[in-house]
XYZ file of C-alpha atoms in Angstrom:
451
model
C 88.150 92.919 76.863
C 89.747 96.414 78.003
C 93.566 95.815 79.046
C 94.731 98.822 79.396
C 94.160 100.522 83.084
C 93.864 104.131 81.996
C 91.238 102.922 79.830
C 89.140 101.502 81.933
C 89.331 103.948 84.958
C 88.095 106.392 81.662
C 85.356 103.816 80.912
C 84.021 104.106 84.682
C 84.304 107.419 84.598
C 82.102 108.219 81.724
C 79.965 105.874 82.886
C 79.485 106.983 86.056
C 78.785 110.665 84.775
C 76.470 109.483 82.049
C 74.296 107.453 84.895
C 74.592 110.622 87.007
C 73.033 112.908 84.419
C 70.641 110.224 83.682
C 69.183 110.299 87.284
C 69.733 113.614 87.570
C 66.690 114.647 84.882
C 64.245 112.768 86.528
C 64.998 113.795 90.198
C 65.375 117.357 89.200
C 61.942 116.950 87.058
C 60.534 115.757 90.137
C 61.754 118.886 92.613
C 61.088 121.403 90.225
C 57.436 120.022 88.535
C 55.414 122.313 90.802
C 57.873 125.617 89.709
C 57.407 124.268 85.868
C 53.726 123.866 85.641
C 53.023 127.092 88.282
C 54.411 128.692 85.602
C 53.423 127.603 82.544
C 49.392 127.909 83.952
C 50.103 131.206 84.721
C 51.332 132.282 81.142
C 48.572 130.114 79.653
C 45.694 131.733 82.334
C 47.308 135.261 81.179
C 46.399 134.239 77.983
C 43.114 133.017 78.684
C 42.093 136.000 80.003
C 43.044 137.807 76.789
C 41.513 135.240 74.847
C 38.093 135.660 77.443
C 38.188 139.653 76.678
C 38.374 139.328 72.742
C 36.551 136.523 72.245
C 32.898 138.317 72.892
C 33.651 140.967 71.301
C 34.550 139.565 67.953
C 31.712 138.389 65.137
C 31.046 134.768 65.020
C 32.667 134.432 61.260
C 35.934 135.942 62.703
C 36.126 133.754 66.041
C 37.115 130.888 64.106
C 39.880 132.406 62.219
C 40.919 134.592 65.344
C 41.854 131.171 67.123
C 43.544 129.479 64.414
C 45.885 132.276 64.213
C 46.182 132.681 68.240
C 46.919 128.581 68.023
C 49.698 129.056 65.575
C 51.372 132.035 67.146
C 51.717 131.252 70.881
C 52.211 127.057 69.834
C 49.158 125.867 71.198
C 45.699 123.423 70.579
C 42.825 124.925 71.495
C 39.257 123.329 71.820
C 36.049 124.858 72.419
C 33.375 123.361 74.080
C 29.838 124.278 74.906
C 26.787 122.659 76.634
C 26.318 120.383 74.119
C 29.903 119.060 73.546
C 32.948 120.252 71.219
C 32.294 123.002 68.805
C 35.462 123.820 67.575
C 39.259 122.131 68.002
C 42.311 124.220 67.013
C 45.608 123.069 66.098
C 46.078 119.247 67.279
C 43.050 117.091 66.502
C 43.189 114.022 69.026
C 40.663 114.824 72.534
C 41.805 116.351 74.767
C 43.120 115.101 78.429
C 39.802 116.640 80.464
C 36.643 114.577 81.079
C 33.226 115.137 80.818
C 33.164 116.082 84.374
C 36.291 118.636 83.529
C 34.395 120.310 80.700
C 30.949 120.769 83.028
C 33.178 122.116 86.014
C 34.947 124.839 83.319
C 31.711 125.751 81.632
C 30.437 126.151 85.593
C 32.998 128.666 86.255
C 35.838 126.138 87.386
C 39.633 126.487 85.929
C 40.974 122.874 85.509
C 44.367 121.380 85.308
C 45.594 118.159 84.110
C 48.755 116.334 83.472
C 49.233 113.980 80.890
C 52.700 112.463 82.111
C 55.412 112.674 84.601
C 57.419 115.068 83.164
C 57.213 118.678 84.159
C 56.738 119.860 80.194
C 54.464 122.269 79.182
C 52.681 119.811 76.665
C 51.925 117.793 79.489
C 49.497 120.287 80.745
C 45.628 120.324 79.901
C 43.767 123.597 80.961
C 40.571 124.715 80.706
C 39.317 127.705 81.253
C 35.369 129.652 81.502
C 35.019 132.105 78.786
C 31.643 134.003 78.881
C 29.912 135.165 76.021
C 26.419 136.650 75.232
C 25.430 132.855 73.831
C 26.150 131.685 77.582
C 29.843 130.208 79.076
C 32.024 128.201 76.967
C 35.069 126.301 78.221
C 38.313 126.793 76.479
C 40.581 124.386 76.791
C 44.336 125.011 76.029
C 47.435 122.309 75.796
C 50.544 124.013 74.751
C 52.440 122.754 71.958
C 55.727 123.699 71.822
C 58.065 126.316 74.657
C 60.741 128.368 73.838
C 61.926 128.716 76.674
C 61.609 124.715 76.994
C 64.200 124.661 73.884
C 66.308 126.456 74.967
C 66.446 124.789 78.032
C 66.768 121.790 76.665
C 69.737 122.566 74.328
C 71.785 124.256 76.910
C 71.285 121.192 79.353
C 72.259 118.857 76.286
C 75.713 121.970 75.840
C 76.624 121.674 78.878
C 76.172 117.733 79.910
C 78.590 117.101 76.586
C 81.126 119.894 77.831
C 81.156 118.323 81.241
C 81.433 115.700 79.606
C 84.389 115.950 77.313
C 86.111 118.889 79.757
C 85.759 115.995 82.886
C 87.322 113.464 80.013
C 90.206 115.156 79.496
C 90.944 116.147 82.876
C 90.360 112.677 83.680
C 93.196 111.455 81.616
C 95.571 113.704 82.848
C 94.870 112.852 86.617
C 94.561 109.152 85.578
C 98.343 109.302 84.289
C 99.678 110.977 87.248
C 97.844 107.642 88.877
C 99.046 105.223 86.187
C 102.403 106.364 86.364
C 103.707 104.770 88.929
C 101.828 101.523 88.321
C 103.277 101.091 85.285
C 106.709 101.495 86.839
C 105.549 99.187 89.952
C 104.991 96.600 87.103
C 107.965 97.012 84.976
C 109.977 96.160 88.596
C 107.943 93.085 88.887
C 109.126 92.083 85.953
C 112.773 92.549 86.700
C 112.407 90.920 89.964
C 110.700 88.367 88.323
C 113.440 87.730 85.882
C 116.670 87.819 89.318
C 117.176 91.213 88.786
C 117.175 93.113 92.250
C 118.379 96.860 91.214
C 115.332 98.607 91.457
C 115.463 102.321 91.108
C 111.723 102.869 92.478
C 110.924 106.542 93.975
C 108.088 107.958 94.961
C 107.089 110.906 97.029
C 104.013 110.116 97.282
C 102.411 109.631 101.002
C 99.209 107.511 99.734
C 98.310 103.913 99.375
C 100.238 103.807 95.598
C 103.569 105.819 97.614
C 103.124 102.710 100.558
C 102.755 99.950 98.074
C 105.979 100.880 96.166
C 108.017 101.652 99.500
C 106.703 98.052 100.484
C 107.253 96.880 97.541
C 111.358 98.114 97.090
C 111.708 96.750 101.049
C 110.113 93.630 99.710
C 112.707 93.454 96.902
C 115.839 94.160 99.352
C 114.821 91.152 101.215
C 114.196 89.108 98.713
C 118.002 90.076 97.874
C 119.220 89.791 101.081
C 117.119 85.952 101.237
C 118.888 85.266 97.259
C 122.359 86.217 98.947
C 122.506 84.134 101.907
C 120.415 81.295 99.845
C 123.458 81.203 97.231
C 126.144 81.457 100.400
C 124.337 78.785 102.038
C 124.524 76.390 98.477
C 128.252 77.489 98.738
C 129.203 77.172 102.164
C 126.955 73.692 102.265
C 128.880 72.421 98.718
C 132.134 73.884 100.270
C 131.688 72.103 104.138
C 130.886 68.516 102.308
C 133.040 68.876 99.485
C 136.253 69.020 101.839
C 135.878 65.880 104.269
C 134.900 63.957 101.081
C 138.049 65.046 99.162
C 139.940 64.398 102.226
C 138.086 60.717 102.912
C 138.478 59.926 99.190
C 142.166 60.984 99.198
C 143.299 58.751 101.800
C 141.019 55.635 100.848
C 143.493 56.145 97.716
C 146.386 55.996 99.998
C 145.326 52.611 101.917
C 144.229 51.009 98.435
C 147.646 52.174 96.807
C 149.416 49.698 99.940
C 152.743 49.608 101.068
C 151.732 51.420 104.470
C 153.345 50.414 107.963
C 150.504 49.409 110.392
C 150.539 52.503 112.184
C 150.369 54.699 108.854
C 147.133 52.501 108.053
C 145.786 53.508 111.624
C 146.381 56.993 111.201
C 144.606 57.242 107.526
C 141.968 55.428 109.287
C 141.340 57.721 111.627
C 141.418 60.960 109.727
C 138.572 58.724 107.584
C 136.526 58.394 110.905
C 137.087 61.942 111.682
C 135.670 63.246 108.551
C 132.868 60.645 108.648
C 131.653 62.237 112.088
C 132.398 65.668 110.595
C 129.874 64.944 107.923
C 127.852 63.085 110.166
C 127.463 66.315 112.401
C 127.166 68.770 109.921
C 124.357 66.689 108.567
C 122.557 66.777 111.923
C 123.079 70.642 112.827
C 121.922 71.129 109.191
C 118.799 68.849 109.936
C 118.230 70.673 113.664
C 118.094 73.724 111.755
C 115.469 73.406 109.177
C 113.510 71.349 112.121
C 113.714 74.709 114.099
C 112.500 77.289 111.344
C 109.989 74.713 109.859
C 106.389 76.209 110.850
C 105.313 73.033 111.954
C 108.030 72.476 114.355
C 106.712 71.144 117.907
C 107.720 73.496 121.228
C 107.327 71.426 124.029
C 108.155 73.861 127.564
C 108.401 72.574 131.049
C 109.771 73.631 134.188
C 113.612 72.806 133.836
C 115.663 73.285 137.184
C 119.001 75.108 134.883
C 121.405 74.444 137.603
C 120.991 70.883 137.537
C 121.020 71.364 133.728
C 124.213 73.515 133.138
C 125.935 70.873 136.193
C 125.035 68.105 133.891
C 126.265 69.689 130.396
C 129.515 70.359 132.397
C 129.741 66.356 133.226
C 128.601 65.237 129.861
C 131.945 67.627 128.399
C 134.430 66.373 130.802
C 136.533 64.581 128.829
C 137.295 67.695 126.091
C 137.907 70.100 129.040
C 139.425 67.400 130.726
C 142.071 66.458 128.411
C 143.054 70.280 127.761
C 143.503 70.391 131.731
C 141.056 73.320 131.522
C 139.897 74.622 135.039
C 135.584 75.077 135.447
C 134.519 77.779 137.532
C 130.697 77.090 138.487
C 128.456 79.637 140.002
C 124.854 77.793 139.736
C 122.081 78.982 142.511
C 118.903 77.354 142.685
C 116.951 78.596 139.157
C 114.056 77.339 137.779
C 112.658 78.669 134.045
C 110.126 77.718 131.358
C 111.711 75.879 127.992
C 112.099 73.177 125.887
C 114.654 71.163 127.965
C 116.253 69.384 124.959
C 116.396 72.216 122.814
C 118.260 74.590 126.086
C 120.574 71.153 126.328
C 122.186 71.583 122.933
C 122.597 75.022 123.652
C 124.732 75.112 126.806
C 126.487 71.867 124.817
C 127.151 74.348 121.578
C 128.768 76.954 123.834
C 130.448 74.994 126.743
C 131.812 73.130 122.993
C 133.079 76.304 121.419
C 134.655 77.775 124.795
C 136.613 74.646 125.225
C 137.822 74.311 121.591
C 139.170 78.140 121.685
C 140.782 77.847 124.949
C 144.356 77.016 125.457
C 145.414 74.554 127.661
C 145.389 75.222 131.217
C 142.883 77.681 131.231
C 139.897 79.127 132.800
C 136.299 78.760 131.964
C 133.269 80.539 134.216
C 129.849 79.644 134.018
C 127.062 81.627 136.065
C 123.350 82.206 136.672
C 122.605 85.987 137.193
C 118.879 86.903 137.809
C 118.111 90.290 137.049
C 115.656 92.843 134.504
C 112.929 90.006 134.937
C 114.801 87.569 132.994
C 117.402 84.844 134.323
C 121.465 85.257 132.759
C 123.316 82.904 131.626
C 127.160 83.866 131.557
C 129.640 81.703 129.776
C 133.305 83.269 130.240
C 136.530 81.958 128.885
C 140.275 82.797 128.996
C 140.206 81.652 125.233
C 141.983 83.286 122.116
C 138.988 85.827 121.518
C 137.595 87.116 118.467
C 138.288 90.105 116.495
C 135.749 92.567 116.178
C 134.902 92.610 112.297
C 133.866 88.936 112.886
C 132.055 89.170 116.266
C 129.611 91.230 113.936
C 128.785 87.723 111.973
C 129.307 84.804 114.282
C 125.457 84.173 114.612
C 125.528 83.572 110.392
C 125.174 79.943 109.357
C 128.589 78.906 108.278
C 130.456 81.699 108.934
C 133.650 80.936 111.144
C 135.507 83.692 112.729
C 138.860 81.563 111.916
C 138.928 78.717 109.283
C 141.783 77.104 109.905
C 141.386 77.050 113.844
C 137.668 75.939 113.373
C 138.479 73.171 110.833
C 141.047 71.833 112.731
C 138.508 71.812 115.877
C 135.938 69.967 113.661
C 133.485 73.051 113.515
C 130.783 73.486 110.637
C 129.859 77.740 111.703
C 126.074 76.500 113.016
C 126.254 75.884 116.339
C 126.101 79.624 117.023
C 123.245 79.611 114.510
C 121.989 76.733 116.418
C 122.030 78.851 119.336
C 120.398 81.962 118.821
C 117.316 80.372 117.044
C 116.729 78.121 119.996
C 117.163 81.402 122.370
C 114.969 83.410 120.087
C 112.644 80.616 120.776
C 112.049 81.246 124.048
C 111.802 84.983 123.521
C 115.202 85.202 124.647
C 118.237 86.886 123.495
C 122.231 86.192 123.412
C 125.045 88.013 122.891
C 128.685 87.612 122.932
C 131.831 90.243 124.148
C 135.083 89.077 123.356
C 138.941 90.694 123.292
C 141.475 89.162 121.046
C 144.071 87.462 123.555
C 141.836 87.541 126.388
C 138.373 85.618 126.226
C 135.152 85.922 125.210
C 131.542 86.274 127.110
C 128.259 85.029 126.166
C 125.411 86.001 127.614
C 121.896 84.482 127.249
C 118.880 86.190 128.612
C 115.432 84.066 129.090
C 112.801 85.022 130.492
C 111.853 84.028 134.440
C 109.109 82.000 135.535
C-alpha cells in the first residue's frame, strides 16, 4: 500500500494521462478514418492507374515479374483476377478481403473498397481496381502492406506521449511539493498538539482551501489553549475553594477534640464548622448549576413571568442580609411582563441582589429598576457599595475569579455567581454588564429581550 501522499497524487496522475492517451487513439482513429483511408485510396488509385497503363503494354513473361517487383517496392499484395477466378497473387498469400460479388463488380468496371478492421491503417484497406487489357478486363486488387508515413507517425505519437509523459511527471512533482508542503507541516502540528504542545508557528499565505484549513486549524489550536488554561485554573481554583473550608473544618474539629474549651469557645468553633459546611455545601451546588446549564441536554422551560412581582419577591426573600446591614432598597418596578425560565431568572436577581448587599457598607443605598427600551426590557441593579477596580471588572464574569479575596472569603463567596449569571442571561439571548467606581458603587445592567 502507497503511504506517501506525493506518491500517490503521482500515481493518479500517470494514470490519468496514460487512460487519456489510451482513449485518445481510438476517438481520434474514429474522427480522422475518412481523412486516412481518402488518402491512402487515392495514392493506391494513382498507382493503379500506372499499373493499368503498363500493364498492356508489357509481354506476358514480363507481367509476372513486373508485379513482384512493383509489390516489393511500394509495400504492397497484389492479386490478379480474371473471369475465371485468381490468376496470379503477389506478395501476401492469404485471400483477399473482396467477395465474389467484389471481383465481378471490378472486372465490370467498378472500383471497390473494403475495410478489414476499425482502425484507420492502410493495411486495413482492400481495393480493387479494372485494368483492361487486349485478353479482356482484369481486376487488380491491392492491400497495402506497410506506410511510411504510417511509421513515422506512429513513432512520433509513441516520442511524444513518453515526453508528455515524463516532462508532465516532473512538473508534477514539483507542483505536488508546493501542495505537500504545507500538509506535511499541518501534520507535524497535529502531532505537537497531540502531544500538549500549543506553540504552533503555522504560516501560510495561501488564500485556498489548504491556506483556510491551516488558519482554522492554528484558531483551532488557540482555543484549545485557551480551553487547557482555564481547564487547569478551574482544577486549581476548584482544589484551592475546597481545600480551604476543609483545612479550616479539620483544624478546629482538632481544637474541640484537644478539650479544655469554655462553652462559648466550643460554640464559636462550632459555628465556623457550620459555616464552612454551607460554604462547601454552596460551592457544590453553583458548581452543579453550572455544568447543568452548559450540558447540551439541559431542559429550557420559558413562560410568561410578571418581573415586577419577581424582583419584589427576591427583595423579600433577602430581607434579613439587607436588613441586618440597615441597608436602604430603592424599588422602581412598573408593570413588565417577559419570556424566561422563571427559576433560572430567580437565582439571578438572588446572585446580584446577594453580591450588592455583601459589598455595601452599612447604611447604604441599593436601587433596583425596570427600564424598557431598544426592544428589550433593563434590569438596573445600583449600589452605594465599595466598587471594583477596573483591571478586575475586565474578569468578574470568569468562574472563580474574585475581584477581592479576602473581602469575598470573608462574605462566603466561591467567584460563580457572576458566572452563574451571565450564562443564564446568555440563555435568554440576553446580555449583562456591570459599571462600577472604586468608593462609589457599582451598576449592573441586564438586557432581555421583550415579549
Amino acid at each position: 500500500m502507497i503511504k506517501s501522499l506525493n506518491l500517490k497524487i503521482l500515481m493518479i496522475f500517470i494514470l490519468a494521462l496514460t487512460v487519456g492517451f489510451a482513449l485518445s487513439v481510438p476517438v481520434t482513429a474514429y474522427l480522422f478514418r475518412d481523412v486516412v483511408d481518402r488518402s491512402v485510396r487515392d495514392a493506391y488509385a494513382a498507382r493503379a492507374g500506372m499499373i493499368a497503363d503498363v500493364y498492356p503494354r508489357l509481354a506476358a513473361d514480363e507481367r509476372g515479374p513486373y508485379l513482384e517487383r512493383l509489390s516489393g517496392d511500394q509495400g504492397a499484395s497484389l492479386w490478379v483476377y480474371d473471369r475465371s477466378g485468381l490468376r496470379h497473387a503477389y506478395g501476401r498469400t492469404e485471400e483477399p478481403l473482396l467477395t465474389d460479388e467484389d471481383i465481378r463488380l471490378v472486372l465490370d468496371g467498378a472500383e471497390v473498397v473494403k475495410r478489414a478492421s476499425f482502425w484507420p491503417l492502410p493495411t486495413s484497406l482492400y481495393m480493387g481496381f479494372p485494368v483492361r487489357t487486349a485478353e479482356g478486363t482484369l481486376a487488380l486488387v491491392i492491400r497495402p502492406e506497410r506506410s511510411d508515413a504510417v511509421r513515422l507517425m506512429a513513432g512520433v505519437t509513441a516520442v511524444f506521449i513518453l515526453t508528455a509523459l515524463l516532462i508532465g511527471s516532473f512538473k508534477f512533482i514539483l507542483f505536488t511539493r508546493i501542495v505537500i508542503k504545507p500538509l506535511k507541516a499541518l501534520t507535524a502540528a497535529t502531532r505537537k498538539v497531540a502531544k500538549g504542545d500549543y506553540n504552533l508557528s503555522l504560516q501560510t499565505k495561501s488564500k485556498d482551501e489548504l491556506g483556510i484549513l491551516t488558519k482554522q486549524f492554528r484558531q483551532m489550536t488557540e482555543e484549545i489553549s485557551q480551553v487547557e488554561k482555564m481547564r487547569q485554573e478551574f482544577v486549581s481554583n476548584v482544589s484551592h475553594e475546597i481545600q480551604t473550608p476543609l483545612a479550616s473544618i479539620s483544624g478546629y474539629v482538632s481544637i474541640l477534640q484537644s478539650g479544655g474549651l469554655s462553652e462559648e469557645e466550643q460554640l464559636r468553633c462550632l459555628d465556623i464548622i457550620r459555616q464552612e459546611s454551607m460554604r462547601l455545601s454552596r460551592l457544590s451546588e453553583n458548581m452543579l448549576r453550572l455544568a447543568a446549564i452548559d450540558s447540551s441536554h439541559f431542559r429550557f422551560h420559558p413562560s410568561t413571568v410578571r418581573l415586577d412581582r419577581q424582583l419584589r419577591r427576591v427583595v423579600v426573600t433577602a430581607e434579613p442580609q439587607w436588613a441586618a446591614k440597615r441597608l436602604n432598597i430603592h424599588l422602581d418596578l412598573p408593570r413588565t411582563e417577559i419570556r424566561g425560565d422563571e427559576d433560572l431568572l430567580n437565582q439571578v436577581w438572588l446572585n446580584i441582589l446577594g453580591n450588592s448587599i455583601k459589598f455595601t457598607p452599612e447604611g447604604g443605598e441599593i436601587f433596583i429598576e425596570l427600564k424598557a427600551g431598544d426592544g428589550g426590557i433593563g434590569v438596573v441593579f445600583r449600589d452605594t457599595g465599595i466598587g471594583i477596580g477596573e483591571e478586575d471588572l475586565r474578569r468578574v464574569f470568569e468562574r472563580f475569579y474574585k475581584a477581592d479575596k479576602s473581602r469575598n472569603r470573608d462574605a462566603g463567596g466561591s467567584g460563580l455567581g457572576l458566572a452563574i449569571v451571565r450564562r443564564v442571561v446568555e440563555l435568554h439571548q440576553g446580555t449583562v454588564e456591570i459599571g462600577s467606581t472604586p468608593g462609589e458603587g457599582t451598576v449592573v445592567t441586564v438586557m432581555l429581550p421583550a415579549v
